[in-house]
């Protein structure tokens, strides 16, 4: 807990003072929580491998000794995060802090000296271009942390090659205007996907980043397994494990999908890029059939736009989420941003994994111009219709569900019958939707499990007015500004 950053002191910042504003350290805290969980997992996997091998096994993999995970912080700046990893995470190996700015590397060296023997013995500063460094150290690091100011796209190809088998890539993106649909051309050029505007845009941003990492990984016969993918404050961060398997790579098209979204009512439908085809008792991934959607939206009659491709498989691993959550509960004093990361991980651990993207209660009611039912009422109606439903950590008004859009709209039609809206002339989407009769009678009565019963916060308010990203760090370390994600 005694990490000191000299340059923060020069600027009259102290790490302790920053920690008192817990929202400033969310990113580092969640990374440390994932790292602790990863080290436990590595121990478990090593023990399982040893048990399986048995005492008489003389193969190299069976005889390999357990090694503490090596960490690379690829864009380290003054090295504060690398030092925190070394000082705070038990069982961690060497932490290499790479930066391409000579002054930043000098700053990192001084910070290491001033943070005790543990930092000095574990953190190794290095002046290099992160891309070249990662390319020249293939599969060498168990953990690679990429936290650029902006897009990580330029670093992904070398990063996926640098992670050891079963290792973890931690990757942030702060170019949310691009990823969330504000600049679709730039998103396509950087990430190879078209984003779509909508309430689910931040989850779509996570899925575009995951699809992009996967597309880089499969070029090197590797694939990703997401552990946790979060949207926090004004950026996204994903934690994925990377494995090598030429046969698994072949099924990558099954994990990617295009999204068709109605321009009138925002109904959306996913179409996987690939499908399974069984041939000679073998399942192979082949191009999917053409889209089965009608030419225009069957709810409101408007055209569809196509976005993606995006990652359509689960974006979290619930077992990991639960393990990380129990770790941060047990060590809450060790996490300055405990309230925030605990809220996010609680929400993450409850998310429905089989339902990519979500509908927004706000959006449904805005289209129909009707009074708003409570989240619990709508969740009950979806459950009563025989489908699963959950919230999402990215939006308090999100409904993630496996119910088709037609069922959601029928539930809303039933709601409007109970709470009539004023008739408005015209052919806008709400009128067209309400002109159709629902195909079943929705029940809004309470069912068990539809509401959040545990009194634990899922969303935290912003810490101050005009909360948002800081300015980009300058070239001179004396002018380094704390970006809000430190
Ligand atoms: Zn529509």
Short mmCIF file of C-alpha atoms and ligand atoms in Angstrom, two decimals:
data_model
loop_
_atom_site.label_atom_id
_atom_site.label_comp_id
_atom_site.label_asym_id
_atom_site.label_seq_id
_atom_site.Cartn_x
_atom_site.Cartn_y
_atom_site.Cartn_z
CA UNK A 1 0.00 0.00 0.00
CA UNK A 2 3.03 2.28 -0.09
CA UNK A 3 3.47 2.81 -3.79
CA UNK A 4 4.89 6.26 -4.40
CA UNK A 5 5.01 7.99 -7.77
CA UNK A 6 7.63 10.72 -7.70
CA UNK A 7 6.04 12.65 -10.51
CA UNK A 8 2.72 12.67 -8.79
CA UNK A 9 4.58 14.19 -5.82
CA UNK A 10 6.15 16.80 -8.10
CA UNK A 11 2.64 17.71 -9.13
CA UNK A 12 1.49 17.72 -5.51
CA UNK A 13 -0.31 14.44 -6.01
CA UNK A 14 0.12 11.64 -3.58
CA UNK A 15 -0.95 8.11 -4.26
CA UNK A 16 -2.67 7.98 -0.87
CA UNK A 17 -4.69 11.06 -1.79
CA UNK A 18 -5.63 9.49 -5.10
CA UNK A 19 -6.69 6.33 -3.34
CA UNK A 20 -9.09 8.32 -1.24
CA UNK A 21 -10.90 9.02 -4.52
CA UNK A 22 -11.52 5.37 -5.18
CA UNK A 23 -12.98 5.90 -8.65
CA UNK A 24 -9.57 6.98 -9.94
CA UNK A 25 -8.08 3.56 -9.39
CA UNK A 26 -10.84 1.27 -10.68
CA UNK A 27 -8.79 0.07 -13.59
CA UNK A 28 -5.75 -0.94 -11.53
CA UNK A 29 -7.85 -2.48 -8.79
CA UNK A 30 -9.83 -4.72 -11.10
CA UNK A 31 -6.59 -5.72 -12.85
CA UNK A 32 -5.01 -6.67 -9.51
CA UNK A 33 -8.11 -8.68 -8.57
CA UNK A 34 -7.97 -10.58 -11.88
CA UNK A 35 -4.23 -11.10 -11.47
CA UNK A 36 -4.67 -12.60 -7.97
CA UNK A 37 -7.34 -14.90 -9.31
CA UNK A 38 -5.13 -15.86 -12.26
CA UNK A 39 -2.27 -16.85 -9.96
CA UNK A 40 -4.61 -19.13 -7.96
CA UNK A 41 -5.82 -20.67 -11.22
CA UNK A 42 -2.24 -21.24 -12.39
CA UNK A 43 -1.49 -23.08 -9.12
CA UNK A 44 -4.61 -25.24 -9.51
CA UNK A 45 -3.78 -26.06 -13.13
CA UNK A 46 -0.19 -26.94 -12.24
CA UNK A 47 -1.35 -29.21 -9.38
CA UNK A 48 -3.88 -30.92 -11.67
CA UNK A 49 -1.18 -31.46 -14.32
CA UNK A 50 1.21 -32.94 -11.76
CA UNK A 51 -1.48 -35.31 -10.41
CA UNK A 52 -2.34 -36.45 -13.92
CA UNK A 53 1.28 -37.03 -14.87
CA UNK A 54 2.10 -39.16 -11.82
CA UNK A 55 5.56 -39.80 -10.29
CA UNK A 56 6.90 -42.04 -13.06
CA UNK A 57 6.20 -39.60 -15.91
CA UNK A 58 9.48 -38.38 -17.41
CA UNK A 59 8.09 -36.13 -20.14
CA UNK A 60 9.29 -32.54 -20.16
CA UNK A 61 5.83 -31.08 -19.43
CA UNK A 62 5.38 -33.38 -16.42
CA UNK A 63 8.79 -32.49 -15.00
CA UNK A 64 8.43 -28.73 -15.52
CA UNK A 65 8.53 -26.87 -12.23
CA UNK A 66 5.95 -24.27 -11.30
CA UNK A 67 7.11 -20.78 -12.28
CA UNK A 68 5.73 -17.56 -10.92
CA UNK A 69 3.82 -15.75 -13.70
CA UNK A 70 5.86 -13.17 -15.59
CA UNK A 71 4.08 -9.92 -16.34
CA UNK A 72 4.64 -7.43 -19.14
CA UNK A 73 3.24 -3.95 -18.86
CA UNK A 74 3.65 -2.94 -22.47
CA UNK A 75 2.86 0.79 -22.19
CA UNK A 76 4.15 1.41 -18.70
CA UNK A 77 4.71 5.22 -18.61
CA UNK A 78 6.13 6.03 -15.14
CA UNK A 79 5.56 2.42 -14.04
CA UNK A 80 3.08 2.95 -11.23
CA UNK A 81 0.91 0.01 -12.23
CA UNK A 82 3.88 -2.32 -12.72
CA UNK A 83 5.08 -1.38 -9.22
CA UNK A 84 1.63 -1.97 -7.74
CA UNK A 85 1.54 -5.43 -9.34
CA UNK A 86 4.97 -6.27 -7.89
CA UNK A 87 4.24 -4.90 -4.42
CA UNK A 88 0.63 -5.96 -3.94
CA UNK A 89 0.21 -9.30 -5.72
CA UNK A 90 1.63 -12.30 -3.87
CA UNK A 91 3.17 -15.00 -6.02
CA UNK A 92 3.88 -12.78 -8.99
CA UNK A 93 7.12 -13.17 -10.95
CA UNK A 94 9.15 -10.53 -12.75
CA UNK A 95 7.23 -7.47 -14.00
CA UNK A 96 8.71 -5.89 -17.12
CA UNK A 97 7.70 -2.26 -17.65
CA UNK A 98 8.23 -1.21 -21.27
CA UNK A 99 7.83 2.30 -22.61
CA UNK A 100 9.00 4.00 -25.78
CA UNK A 101 9.60 7.35 -24.08
CA UNK A 102 13.08 7.65 -22.61
CA UNK A 103 11.99 10.19 -20.00
CA UNK A 104 9.18 7.89 -18.89
CA UNK A 105 11.63 4.99 -18.47
CA UNK A 106 13.90 7.22 -16.35
CA UNK A 107 10.86 8.18 -14.28
CA UNK A 108 10.01 4.50 -13.89
CA UNK A 109 13.53 3.72 -12.65
CA UNK A 110 13.31 6.42 -10.01
CA UNK A 111 9.87 5.24 -8.93
CA UNK A 112 11.18 1.68 -8.56
CA UNK A 113 14.05 2.90 -6.34
CA UNK A 114 11.65 4.81 -4.13
CA UNK A 115 9.23 1.94 -3.63
CA UNK A 116 11.34 -0.49 -1.66
CA UNK A 117 13.20 -3.70 -2.20
CA UNK A 118 10.22 -5.68 -3.49
CA UNK A 119 9.74 -3.23 -6.35
CA UNK A 120 13.49 -3.12 -7.03
CA UNK A 121 13.77 -6.90 -7.12
CA UNK A 122 10.77 -7.53 -9.36
CA UNK A 123 10.19 -4.58 -11.70
CA UNK A 124 12.46 -4.32 -14.73
CA UNK A 125 12.13 -1.11 -16.75
CA UNK A 126 12.88 -1.30 -20.44
CA UNK A 127 13.09 1.34 -23.16
CA UNK A 128 11.57 -0.12 -26.34
CA UNK A 129 8.76 0.09 -28.81
CA UNK A 130 6.13 -2.19 -27.25
CA UNK A 131 5.25 -3.79 -30.61
CA UNK A 132 8.86 -4.74 -31.36
CA UNK A 133 9.42 -5.93 -27.78
CA UNK A 134 6.34 -8.17 -27.82
CA UNK A 135 7.15 -9.58 -31.27
CA UNK A 136 10.67 -10.48 -30.18
CA UNK A 137 9.45 -12.23 -27.01
CA UNK A 138 6.91 -14.75 -28.36
CA UNK A 139 4.86 -16.68 -25.74
CA UNK A 140 7.19 -15.39 -23.04
CA UNK A 141 4.84 -13.57 -20.65
CA UNK A 142 2.01 -15.14 -18.66
CA UNK A 143 0.32 -11.76 -18.39
CA UNK A 144 0.45 -8.94 -20.92
CA UNK A 145 -1.18 -5.67 -19.90
CA UNK A 146 -2.08 -3.23 -22.69
CA UNK A 147 -3.50 0.04 -21.44
CA UNK A 148 -3.05 2.65 -24.17
CA UNK A 149 -4.54 6.10 -24.19
CA UNK A 150 -6.97 5.51 -27.07
CA UNK A 151 -7.08 2.42 -29.25
CA UNK A 152 -5.05 -0.74 -28.59
CA UNK A 153 -5.56 -1.89 -32.22
CA UNK A 154 -1.95 -1.24 -33.33
CA UNK A 155 -0.59 -3.44 -30.52
CA UNK A 156 -2.92 -6.43 -30.74
CA UNK A 157 -1.08 -8.49 -33.35
CA UNK A 158 2.17 -8.49 -31.38
CA UNK A 159 0.38 -8.80 -28.00
CA UNK A 160 -1.45 -12.03 -28.92
CA UNK A 161 1.89 -13.58 -29.91
CA UNK A 162 3.65 -12.50 -26.72
CA UNK A 163 1.25 -14.21 -24.26
CA UNK A 164 2.28 -17.68 -23.05
CA UNK A 165 -0.16 -20.57 -23.57
CA UNK A 166 -2.99 -20.25 -21.05
CA UNK A 167 -1.73 -16.77 -20.21
CA UNK A 168 -3.85 -13.69 -19.97
CA UNK A 169 -4.10 -10.52 -22.06
CA UNK A 170 -5.51 -7.49 -20.25
CA UNK A 171 -6.51 -4.87 -22.79
CA UNK A 172 -8.18 -1.46 -22.46
CA UNK A 173 -9.65 0.83 -25.11
CA UNK A 174 -10.60 4.42 -24.38
CA UNK A 175 -11.66 5.45 -27.89
CA UNK A 176 -15.31 5.00 -26.98
CA UNK A 177 -16.60 7.54 -29.51
CA UNK A 178 -15.19 5.24 -32.21
CA UNK A 179 -16.20 1.90 -30.70
CA UNK A 180 -19.69 3.00 -29.65
CA UNK A 181 -20.78 4.13 -33.11
CA UNK A 182 -19.74 7.79 -33.21
CA UNK A 183 -17.26 7.21 -36.02
CA UNK A 184 -18.06 3.99 -37.86
CA UNK A 185 -15.43 4.39 -40.62
CA UNK A 186 -12.61 4.71 -38.10
CA UNK A 187 -13.96 1.75 -36.12
CA UNK A 188 -13.93 -0.40 -39.24
CA UNK A 189 -10.40 0.64 -40.15
CA UNK A 190 -9.07 0.01 -36.62
CA UNK A 191 -11.11 -2.97 -35.46
CA UNK A 192 -12.53 -4.46 -38.69
CA UNK A 193 -16.14 -4.05 -37.48
CA UNK A 194 -19.00 -1.65 -37.94
CA UNK A 195 -20.48 -0.46 -34.64
CA UNK A 196 -24.19 0.41 -34.38
CA UNK A 197 -25.66 3.21 -32.33
CA UNK A 198 -28.06 2.19 -29.59
CA UNK A 199 -28.40 1.74 -25.85
CA UNK A 200 -26.35 -1.45 -26.10
CA UNK A 201 -23.42 0.35 -27.76
CA UNK A 202 -21.02 -0.16 -24.84
CA UNK A 203 -21.58 -3.91 -24.79
CA UNK A 204 -21.20 -3.86 -28.56
CA UNK A 205 -17.87 -2.04 -28.07
CA UNK A 206 -16.69 -4.86 -25.79
CA UNK A 207 -17.76 -7.46 -28.34
CA UNK A 208 -16.05 -5.61 -31.22
CA UNK A 209 -12.79 -5.46 -29.25
CA UNK A 210 -13.04 -9.19 -28.41
CA UNK A 211 -13.74 -10.05 -32.07
CA UNK A 212 -10.71 -7.98 -33.07
CA UNK A 213 -8.41 -9.73 -30.57
CA UNK A 214 -9.74 -13.11 -31.75
CA UNK A 215 -9.14 -12.18 -35.40
CA UNK A 216 -5.50 -11.38 -34.61
CA UNK A 217 -5.09 -14.52 -32.49
CA UNK A 218 -6.38 -16.96 -35.12
CA UNK A 219 -3.74 -15.77 -37.60
CA UNK A 220 -1.21 -17.35 -35.27
CA UNK A 221 -3.21 -20.55 -34.60
CA UNK A 222 -4.33 -19.15 -31.25
CA UNK A 223 -7.76 -18.38 -29.77
CA UNK A 224 -9.18 -16.38 -26.90
CA UNK A 225 -11.37 -17.27 -23.90
CA UNK A 226 -12.83 -14.17 -22.23
CA UNK A 227 -12.72 -14.07 -18.43
CA UNK A 228 -14.20 -10.66 -17.65
CA UNK A 229 -15.14 -7.85 -20.04
CA UNK A 230 -16.18 -4.60 -18.44
CA UNK A 231 -17.31 -1.14 -19.37
CA UNK A 232 -16.26 1.25 -16.60
CA UNK A 233 -16.55 5.03 -16.40
CA UNK A 234 -15.57 6.00 -19.96
CA UNK A 235 -13.54 3.10 -21.29
CA UNK A 236 -13.67 -0.67 -21.75
CA UNK A 237 -11.28 -3.33 -20.49
CA UNK A 238 -11.22 -7.02 -21.39
CA UNK A 239 -9.35 -9.91 -19.75
CA UNK A 240 -8.89 -12.89 -22.06
CA UNK A 241 -6.88 -16.07 -21.82
CA UNK A 242 -4.98 -17.11 -24.94
CA UNK A 243 -4.41 -20.70 -26.01
CA UNK A 244 -2.85 -22.36 -29.04
CA UNK A 245 -4.84 -24.94 -30.99
CA UNK A 246 -5.04 -25.17 -34.77
CA UNK A 247 -8.22 -27.28 -34.55
CA UNK A 248 -10.08 -24.91 -32.18
CA UNK A 249 -9.18 -21.97 -34.40
CA UNK A 250 -11.29 -23.55 -37.14
CA UNK A 251 -14.44 -22.95 -35.07
CA UNK A 252 -13.77 -19.23 -34.72
CA UNK A 253 -16.50 -18.24 -37.25
CA UNK A 254 -19.07 -19.81 -34.87
CA UNK A 255 -18.13 -17.24 -32.22
CA UNK A 256 -18.58 -14.21 -34.46
CA UNK A 257 -21.84 -12.69 -35.71
CA UNK A 258 -23.28 -9.81 -37.67
CA UNK A 259 -26.03 -7.74 -36.05
CA UNK A 260 -29.08 -6.59 -37.99
CA UNK A 261 -30.72 -3.64 -36.28
CA UNK A 262 -34.01 -2.01 -37.24
CA UNK A 263 -33.71 1.71 -38.03
CA UNK A 264 -37.23 2.31 -36.67
CA UNK A 265 -37.63 0.38 -33.40
CA UNK A 266 -34.02 -0.74 -32.74
CA UNK A 267 -35.01 -4.43 -32.67
CA UNK A 268 -31.88 -6.46 -33.33
CA UNK A 269 -31.07 -9.95 -34.58
CA UNK A 270 -27.74 -11.77 -34.67
CA UNK A 271 -26.55 -13.95 -37.53
CA UNK A 272 -23.47 -16.09 -36.94
CA UNK A 273 -20.81 -15.94 -39.63
CA UNK A 274 -20.32 -19.70 -39.57
CA UNK A 275 -22.43 -22.78 -38.83
CA UNK A 276 -21.65 -26.39 -37.89
CA UNK A 277 -21.78 -28.94 -40.68
CA UNK A 278 -21.42 -32.64 -39.91
CA UNK A 279 -19.39 -34.59 -42.45
CA UNK A 280 -17.94 -38.09 -42.06
CA UNK A 281 -18.73 -38.07 -38.31
CA UNK A 282 -16.83 -34.80 -38.00
CA UNK A 283 -18.21 -31.36 -37.20
CA UNK A 284 -16.75 -28.61 -39.32
CA UNK A 285 -17.46 -24.88 -39.43
CA UNK A 286 -18.73 -23.71 -42.81
CA UNK A 287 -20.19 -20.38 -44.03
CA UNK A 288 -23.66 -19.77 -42.64
CA UNK A 289 -26.82 -19.79 -44.75
CA UNK A 290 -28.31 -16.53 -45.93
CA UNK A 291 -30.21 -14.39 -43.46
CA UNK A 292 -33.68 -15.60 -42.58
CA UNK A 293 -34.94 -12.14 -41.64
CA UNK A 294 -37.59 -10.45 -43.80
CA UNK A 295 -36.46 -7.47 -45.91
CA UNK A 296 -38.06 -5.00 -43.50
CA UNK A 297 -38.77 -5.19 -39.76
CA UNK A 298 -41.89 -7.26 -39.07
CA UNK A 299 -42.64 -5.09 -36.01
CA UNK A 300 -42.48 -1.58 -37.49
CA UNK A 301 -41.77 -1.92 -41.24
CA UNK A 302 -38.42 -0.10 -41.26
CA UNK A 303 -35.16 -1.23 -42.90
CA UNK A 304 -32.31 -3.00 -41.14
CA UNK A 305 -28.69 -1.87 -40.95
CA UNK A 306 -25.91 -4.41 -40.53
CA UNK A 307 -23.16 -4.05 -37.92
CA UNK A 308 -20.28 -6.22 -36.80
CA UNK A 309 -18.82 -8.73 -36.94
CA UNK A 310 -18.75 -8.96 -33.18
CA UNK A 311 -17.99 -11.60 -30.54
CA UNK A 312 -21.25 -13.50 -29.94
CA UNK A 313 -19.96 -16.03 -27.38
CA UNK A 314 -20.02 -15.27 -23.62
CA UNK A 315 -17.93 -12.25 -22.64
CA UNK A 316 -17.44 -13.40 -19.03
CA UNK A 317 -16.60 -16.62 -17.25
CA UNK A 318 -18.98 -16.80 -14.29
CA UNK A 319 -16.75 -19.09 -12.25
CA UNK A 320 -13.91 -16.60 -12.55
CA UNK A 321 -16.23 -13.68 -11.81
CA UNK A 322 -17.45 -15.41 -8.63
CA UNK A 323 -13.88 -16.23 -7.57
CA UNK A 324 -12.71 -12.64 -8.14
CA UNK A 325 -15.75 -11.30 -6.31
CA UNK A 326 -15.14 -13.48 -3.26
CA UNK A 327 -11.47 -12.43 -3.28
CA UNK A 328 -12.29 -8.72 -3.25
CA UNK A 329 -14.89 -9.23 -0.50
CA UNK A 330 -12.29 -11.03 1.60
CA UNK A 331 -9.60 -8.40 1.00
CA UNK A 332 -11.69 -5.27 0.72
CA UNK A 333 -9.10 -3.12 2.53
CA UNK A 334 -6.62 -3.95 -0.22
CA UNK A 335 -8.84 -2.38 -2.88
CA UNK A 336 -9.17 1.41 -2.74
CA UNK A 337 -11.93 1.21 -5.37
CA UNK A 338 -13.76 -1.61 -3.55
CA UNK A 339 -17.33 -0.15 -3.80
CA UNK A 340 -17.06 0.40 -7.54
CA UNK A 341 -15.40 -2.86 -8.59
CA UNK A 342 -17.57 -4.85 -6.20
CA UNK A 343 -20.69 -3.32 -7.79
CA UNK A 344 -19.47 -4.05 -11.32
CA UNK A 345 -18.44 -7.64 -10.56
CA UNK A 346 -21.74 -8.33 -8.75
CA UNK A 347 -23.58 -7.22 -11.85
CA UNK A 348 -21.22 -9.16 -14.14
CA UNK A 349 -21.70 -12.38 -12.14
CA UNK A 350 -25.49 -12.15 -12.63
CA UNK A 351 -25.49 -11.43 -16.37
CA UNK A 352 -27.16 -13.85 -18.75
CA UNK A 353 -24.25 -15.14 -20.82
CA UNK A 354 -26.26 -16.66 -23.65
CA UNK A 355 -27.82 -13.34 -24.67
CA UNK A 356 -25.51 -11.03 -26.62
CA UNK A 357 -26.49 -7.33 -26.35
CA UNK A 358 -29.72 -6.19 -24.68
CA UNK A 359 -32.93 -4.21 -25.03
CA UNK A 360 -33.35 -1.07 -22.97
CA UNK A 361 -36.47 -0.40 -20.94
CA UNK A 362 -36.03 3.28 -21.73
CA UNK A 363 -35.83 2.64 -25.46
CA UNK A 364 -38.93 0.36 -25.53
CA UNK A 365 -41.05 2.99 -23.79
CA UNK A 366 -39.62 5.87 -25.84
CA UNK A 367 -40.62 4.11 -29.09
CA UNK A 368 -44.19 3.50 -27.86
CA UNK A 369 -44.39 6.81 -25.93
CA UNK A 370 -45.95 4.89 -23.04
CA UNK A 371 -45.58 5.01 -19.27
CA UNK A 372 -42.66 2.97 -17.98
CA UNK A 373 -43.19 -0.32 -16.14
CA UNK A 374 -40.66 -1.14 -13.43
CA UNK A 375 -37.71 -3.31 -14.36
CA UNK A 376 -39.06 -6.03 -12.05
CA UNK A 377 -42.46 -6.03 -13.79
CA UNK A 378 -40.88 -6.41 -17.20
CA UNK A 379 -38.49 -9.10 -15.95
CA UNK A 380 -41.49 -10.98 -14.48
CA UNK A 381 -43.40 -10.75 -17.75
CA UNK A 382 -40.42 -12.18 -19.65
CA UNK A 383 -39.98 -15.00 -17.11
CA UNK A 384 -43.73 -15.73 -17.11
CA UNK A 385 -43.49 -16.11 -20.90
CA UNK A 386 -40.90 -18.86 -20.35
CA UNK A 387 -37.65 -17.03 -21.04
CA UNK A 388 -34.56 -16.06 -19.06
CA UNK A 389 -33.70 -12.47 -18.25
CA UNK A 390 -30.99 -10.51 -16.41
CA UNK A 391 -29.56 -7.01 -16.14
CA UNK A 392 -26.25 -5.85 -17.57
CA UNK A 393 -23.34 -4.12 -15.85
CA UNK A 394 -23.21 -1.49 -18.61
CA UNK A 395 -26.72 -0.04 -18.12
CA UNK A 396 -29.13 -0.09 -15.15
CA UNK A 397 -32.10 -0.19 -17.58
CA UNK A 398 -30.80 -3.12 -19.62
CA UNK A 399 -32.72 -6.36 -20.13
CA UNK A 400 -30.60 -9.22 -21.38
CA UNK A 401 -32.87 -12.03 -22.47
CA UNK A 402 -33.14 -15.07 -24.73
CA UNK A 403 -36.71 -14.04 -25.61
CA UNK A 404 -37.17 -13.11 -29.28
CA UNK A 405 -37.90 -9.46 -30.09
CA UNK A 406 -41.47 -10.42 -31.08
CA UNK A 407 -42.10 -11.61 -27.50
CA UNK A 408 -40.65 -8.40 -26.02
CA UNK A 409 -42.89 -6.27 -28.23
CA UNK A 410 -45.96 -8.43 -27.43
CA UNK A 411 -45.28 -7.87 -23.73
CA UNK A 412 -45.09 -4.12 -24.38
CA UNK A 413 -48.34 -4.27 -26.40
CA UNK A 414 -50.03 -5.93 -23.42
CA UNK A 415 -48.56 -3.26 -21.14
CA UNK A 416 -50.00 -0.48 -23.33
CA UNK A 417 -53.43 -2.18 -23.25
CA UNK A 418 -53.27 -1.83 -19.46
CA UNK A 419 -51.84 1.70 -19.66
CA UNK A 420 -53.20 3.22 -22.89
CA UNK A 421 -51.24 5.87 -24.78
CA UNK A 422 -52.70 8.94 -26.48
CA UNK A 423 -53.32 8.26 -30.17
CA UNK A 424 -50.90 10.12 -32.42
CA UNK A 425 -51.43 10.40 -36.17
CA UNK A 426 -48.68 9.19 -38.50
CA UNK A 427 -46.82 6.09 -39.46
CA UNK A 428 -44.02 6.15 -36.93
CA UNK A 429 -42.63 2.88 -35.50
CA UNK A 430 -44.61 3.06 -32.22
CA UNK A 431 -47.94 3.36 -34.05
CA UNK A 432 -47.13 0.46 -36.39
CA UNK A 433 -46.08 -1.74 -33.47
CA UNK A 434 -49.25 -0.96 -31.50
CA UNK A 435 -51.49 -1.55 -34.55
CA UNK A 436 -50.69 -5.28 -34.25
CA UNK A 437 -52.44 -7.47 -31.68
CA UNK A 438 -50.21 -9.37 -29.21
CA UNK A 439 -50.01 -13.12 -29.86
CA UNK A 440 -50.20 -13.97 -26.17
CA UNK A 441 -51.37 -12.42 -22.93
CA UNK A 442 -48.41 -11.18 -20.92
CA UNK A 443 -48.48 -11.72 -17.16
CA UNK A 444 -46.79 -9.07 -15.04
CA UNK A 445 -47.35 -10.94 -11.77
CA UNK A 446 -44.35 -11.47 -9.55
CA UNK A 447 -42.20 -14.58 -10.04
CA UNK A 448 -39.37 -15.76 -7.86
CA UNK A 449 -35.93 -14.62 -8.97
CA UNK A 450 -37.12 -11.76 -11.17
CA UNK A 451 -35.95 -9.08 -8.81
CA UNK A 452 -32.62 -8.34 -7.20
CA UNK A 453 -33.16 -9.48 -3.65
CA UNK A 454 -29.69 -9.01 -2.22
CA UNK A 455 -29.10 -5.46 -1.14
CA UNK A 456 -25.81 -4.96 -2.89
CA UNK A 457 -25.03 -1.97 -5.12
CA UNK A 458 -24.84 -2.75 -8.86
CA UNK A 459 -24.12 0.76 -10.11
CA UNK A 460 -22.22 3.61 -8.53
CA UNK A 461 -22.85 7.30 -9.29
CA UNK A 462 -20.12 9.33 -10.98
CA UNK A 463 -17.77 10.82 -8.39
CA UNK A 464 -18.13 14.40 -9.60
CA UNK A 465 -19.79 16.68 -12.14
CA UNK A 466 -18.37 16.60 -15.71
CA UNK A 467 -16.64 13.27 -14.95
CA UNK A 468 -14.76 12.11 -18.02
CA UNK A 469 -11.40 11.33 -19.60
CA UNK A 470 -8.40 13.51 -18.77
CA UNK A 471 -5.93 14.93 -21.27
CA UNK A 472 -3.35 12.80 -23.03
CA UNK A 473 0.01 12.55 -21.24
CA UNK A 474 2.70 14.93 -22.55
CA UNK A 475 6.25 14.07 -23.59
CA UNK A 476 7.85 15.69 -20.55
CA UNK A 477 7.38 13.63 -17.39
CA UNK A 478 7.05 16.74 -15.25
CA UNK A 479 3.89 17.52 -17.16
CA UNK A 480 2.47 13.98 -16.87
CA UNK A 481 -1.18 14.33 -15.97
CA UNK A 482 -3.04 11.75 -13.98
CA UNK A 483 -5.44 10.23 -16.43
CA UNK A 484 -8.51 9.25 -14.54
CA UNK A 485 -7.89 5.56 -14.93
CA UNK A 486 -4.70 5.40 -12.85
ZN1 LIG B 1 -38.56 -2.22 -36.31
#
